[in-house]
Every structure is written in structure tokens, then in C-alpha cells.
């Protein structure tokens, strides 16, 4: 299962850590993993390259973290809100593949 753990400060989204595998299909054939990866790349690139915001982006073997500087710029937070909505809808369409959580930090 993919874990998408969003972080918020005072109700504003300021980061997300995504890890795991959907397990929907074999490696290289998993449309859920591909959708999540693409959405996360769009989010990170939109924040860092389009908005030119120096967000922390850390990629490891099986996880990636995107964290906005505090306080988060509203435009950057909008990218995280869109990602959260997208992943929530994917989780509904493909039950048991994605878990979306939000916690105050």
C-alpha cells in the first residue's frame, strides 16, 4: 500500500511524504503507482520550477518528501491541496492501494 502522509501547520498544508507500493499490479505494470508518481512529480516540479519556491525535496529508495518553507505560500499550498485531492480520489477508485493521512506538525 502507498502511504501519503500530509503535514499541516495551523490548518495549512506544508508537506507530504509518500512511500510504499500500491500492489495493484506487477512492478512496471501498476497504473496506481504510475499515477501517484506522476502526480507527485508534477507537484514537486510545479512548486520548485514554476513557482520558484525552495521547497525541500528528498528522494530515497522507497519514499519521497516534499516540504514547503514555513509559512507556506498559498500558491504552493494549492499544489499540495490538489495532490491530496487527487490521491484521495485514486484511493476511492482503487481501494486498498493508497492511504491518505493528514497530521498537524
PDB file of C-alpha atoms in Angstrom:
ATOM      1  CA  UNK A   1       0.000   0.000   0.000  1.00  0.00           C
ATOM      2  CA  UNK A   2       1.113   3.558  -0.719  1.00  0.00           C
ATOM      3  CA  UNK A   3       1.159   5.821   2.339  1.00  0.00           C
ATOM      4  CA  UNK A   4       0.664   9.522   1.637  1.00  0.00           C
ATOM      5  CA  UNK A   5       1.231  11.410   4.891  1.00  0.00           C
ATOM      6  CA  UNK A   6       0.399  15.096   4.555  1.00  0.00           C
ATOM      7  CA  UNK A   7       1.591  17.616   7.139  1.00  0.00           C
ATOM      8  CA  UNK A   8      -0.151  20.817   8.069  1.00  0.00           C
ATOM      9  CA  UNK A   9       0.569  23.805  10.293  1.00  0.00           C
ATOM     10  CA  UNK A  10      -2.405  25.779  11.592  1.00  0.00           C
ATOM     11  CA  UNK A  11      -4.612  24.073   9.004  1.00  0.00           C
ATOM     12  CA  UNK A  12      -2.319  24.890   6.042  1.00  0.00           C
ATOM     13  CA  UNK A  13      -0.711  22.010   4.167  1.00  0.00           C
ATOM     14  CA  UNK A  14       3.063  22.331   4.310  1.00  0.00           C
ATOM     15  CA  UNK A  15       4.410  18.947   3.219  1.00  0.00           C
ATOM     16  CA  UNK A  16       3.862  15.360   2.167  1.00  0.00           C
ATOM     17  CA  UNK A  17       5.808  12.121   2.466  1.00  0.00           C
ATOM     18  CA  UNK A  18       4.841   9.324   0.101  1.00  0.00           C
ATOM     19  CA  UNK A  19       6.181   5.803   0.440  1.00  0.00           C
ATOM     20  CA  UNK A  20       5.368   2.219  -0.430  1.00  0.00           C
ATOM     21  CA  UNK A  21       3.899   0.439  -3.424  1.00  0.00           C
ATOM     22  CA  UNK A  22       0.263   0.142  -4.426  1.00  0.00           C
ATOM     23  CA  UNK A  23       0.401  -3.574  -5.145  1.00  0.00           C
ATOM     24  CA  UNK A  24      -2.333  -3.199  -7.740  1.00  0.00           C
ATOM     25  CA  UNK A  25      -0.348  -4.971 -10.469  1.00  0.00           C
ATOM     26  CA  UNK A  26       3.125  -6.334 -11.155  1.00  0.00           C
ATOM     27  CA  UNK A  27       6.096  -3.988 -10.989  1.00  0.00           C
ATOM     28  CA  UNK A  28       6.225  -1.902 -14.148  1.00  0.00           C
ATOM     29  CA  UNK A  29       2.552  -2.541 -14.858  1.00  0.00           C
ATOM     30  CA  UNK A  30       0.995  -0.845 -11.811  1.00  0.00           C
ATOM     31  CA  UNK A  31      -1.176   2.038 -13.019  1.00  0.00           C
ATOM     32  CA  UNK A  32      -1.785   3.235  -9.457  1.00  0.00           C
ATOM     33  CA  UNK A  33       1.933   3.579  -8.733  1.00  0.00           C
ATOM     34  CA  UNK A  34       2.394   5.343 -12.070  1.00  0.00           C
ATOM     35  CA  UNK A  35      -0.448   7.768 -11.322  1.00  0.00           C
ATOM     36  CA  UNK A  36       0.911   8.599  -7.874  1.00  0.00           C
ATOM     37  CA  UNK A  37       4.463   9.043  -9.162  1.00  0.00           C
ATOM     38  CA  UNK A  38       3.346  11.323 -11.970  1.00  0.00           C
ATOM     39  CA  UNK A  39       1.148  13.428  -9.685  1.00  0.00           C
ATOM     40  CA  UNK A  40       3.938  13.804  -7.150  1.00  0.00           C
ATOM     41  CA  UNK A  41       6.456  14.816  -9.829  1.00  0.00           C
ATOM     42  CA  UNK A  42       4.007  17.406 -11.152  1.00  0.00           C
ATOM     43  CA  UNK A  43       3.518  18.767  -7.640  1.00  0.00           C
ATOM     44  CA  UNK A  44       7.228  18.980  -6.808  1.00  0.00           C
ATOM     45  CA  UNK A  45       8.135  20.488 -10.188  1.00  0.00           C
ATOM     46  CA  UNK A  46       5.254  22.951 -10.048  1.00  0.00           C
ATOM     47  CA  UNK A  47       6.397  24.197  -6.661  1.00  0.00           C
ATOM     48  CA  UNK A  48      10.139  24.305  -7.317  1.00  0.00           C
ATOM     49  CA  UNK A  49      10.361  25.079 -11.048  1.00  0.00           C
ATOM     50  CA  UNK A  50       7.189  27.002 -11.895  1.00  0.00           C
ATOM     51  CA  UNK A  51       6.724  28.908  -8.631  1.00  0.00           C
ATOM     52  CA  UNK A  52      10.485  29.021  -7.915  1.00  0.00           C
ATOM     53  CA  UNK A  53       9.916  28.152  -4.256  1.00  0.00           C
ATOM     54  CA  UNK A  54      12.845  26.494  -2.484  1.00  0.00           C
ATOM     55  CA  UNK A  55      10.956  23.510  -1.149  1.00  0.00           C
ATOM     56  CA  UNK A  56      12.774  20.612   0.462  1.00  0.00           C
ATOM     57  CA  UNK A  57      12.567  17.608  -1.865  1.00  0.00           C
ATOM     58  CA  UNK A  58      14.216  14.432  -0.610  1.00  0.00           C
ATOM     59  CA  UNK A  59      14.048  11.204  -2.600  1.00  0.00           C
ATOM     60  CA  UNK A  60      15.075   7.880  -1.099  1.00  0.00           C
ATOM     61  CA  UNK A  61      14.767   4.268  -2.271  1.00  0.00           C
ATOM     62  CA  UNK A  62      11.076   3.894  -1.477  1.00  0.00           C
ATOM     63  CA  UNK A  63       9.906   7.338  -0.397  1.00  0.00           C
ATOM     64  CA  UNK A  64       9.876  10.989  -1.289  1.00  0.00           C
ATOM     65  CA  UNK A  65       9.351  14.033   0.882  1.00  0.00           C
ATOM     66  CA  UNK A  66       8.214  17.449  -0.302  1.00  0.00           C
ATOM     67  CA  UNK A  67       8.180  20.117   2.417  1.00  0.00           C
ATOM     68  CA  UNK A  68       7.389  23.792   1.913  1.00  0.00           C
ATOM     69  CA  UNK A  69       9.160  26.610   3.724  1.00  0.00           C
ATOM     70  CA  UNK A  70       7.091  27.974   6.610  1.00  0.00           C
ATOM     71  CA  UNK A  71       4.774  29.729   6.371  1.00  0.00           C
ATOM     72  CA  UNK A  72       3.727  28.003   3.154  1.00  0.00           C
ATOM     73  CA  UNK A  73       2.991  30.268   0.197  1.00  0.00           C
ATOM     74  CA  UNK A  74      -0.687  29.957  -0.795  1.00  0.00           C
ATOM     75  CA  UNK A  75       0.245  29.066  -4.389  1.00  0.00           C
ATOM     76  CA  UNK A  76       2.493  26.228  -3.218  1.00  0.00           C
ATOM     77  CA  UNK A  77      -0.111  25.004  -0.752  1.00  0.00           C
ATOM     78  CA  UNK A  78      -2.588  24.832  -3.649  1.00  0.00           C
ATOM     79  CA  UNK A  79      -0.322  22.276  -5.359  1.00  0.00           C
ATOM     80  CA  UNK A  80      -0.370  20.146  -2.178  1.00  0.00           C
ATOM     81  CA  UNK A  81      -4.151  20.511  -1.884  1.00  0.00           C
ATOM     82  CA  UNK A  82      -4.567  19.342  -5.470  1.00  0.00           C
ATOM     83  CA  UNK A  83      -2.268  16.374  -4.816  1.00  0.00           C
ATOM     84  CA  UNK A  84      -4.214  15.455  -1.685  1.00  0.00           C
ATOM     85  CA  UNK A  85      -7.496  15.555  -3.616  1.00  0.00           C
ATOM     86  CA  UNK A  86      -6.048  13.509  -6.474  1.00  0.00           C
ATOM     87  CA  UNK A  87      -4.677  10.822  -4.156  1.00  0.00           C
ATOM     88  CA  UNK A  88      -7.931  10.685  -2.179  1.00  0.00           C
ATOM     89  CA  UNK A  89      -9.882  10.115  -5.390  1.00  0.00           C
ATOM     90  CA  UNK A  90      -7.406   7.446  -6.543  1.00  0.00           C
ATOM     91  CA  UNK A  91      -7.789   5.732  -3.157  1.00  0.00           C
ATOM     92  CA  UNK A  92     -11.554   5.638  -3.702  1.00  0.00           C
ATOM     93  CA  UNK A  93     -11.199   4.301  -7.238  1.00  0.00           C
ATOM     94  CA  UNK A  94      -8.589   1.677  -6.250  1.00  0.00           C
ATOM     95  CA  UNK A  95      -9.466   0.557  -2.698  1.00  0.00           C
ATOM     96  CA  UNK A  96      -6.656  -0.875  -0.613  1.00  0.00           C
ATOM     97  CA  UNK A  97      -3.871   0.738  -2.653  1.00  0.00           C
ATOM     98  CA  UNK A  98      -3.420   4.198  -1.094  1.00  0.00           C
ATOM     99  CA  UNK A  99      -3.832   5.528   2.421  1.00  0.00           C
ATOM    100  CA  UNK A 100      -4.010   9.317   2.774  1.00  0.00           C
ATOM    101  CA  UNK A 101      -3.487  10.890   6.202  1.00  0.00           C
ATOM    102  CA  UNK A 102      -3.139  14.469   7.414  1.00  0.00           C
ATOM    103  CA  UNK A 103      -1.458  15.406  10.680  1.00  0.00           C
ATOM    104  CA  UNK A 104      -0.678  18.671  12.408  1.00  0.00           C
ATOM    105  CA  UNK A 105       3.053  19.290  12.907  1.00  0.00           C
TER     106      UNK A 105
END
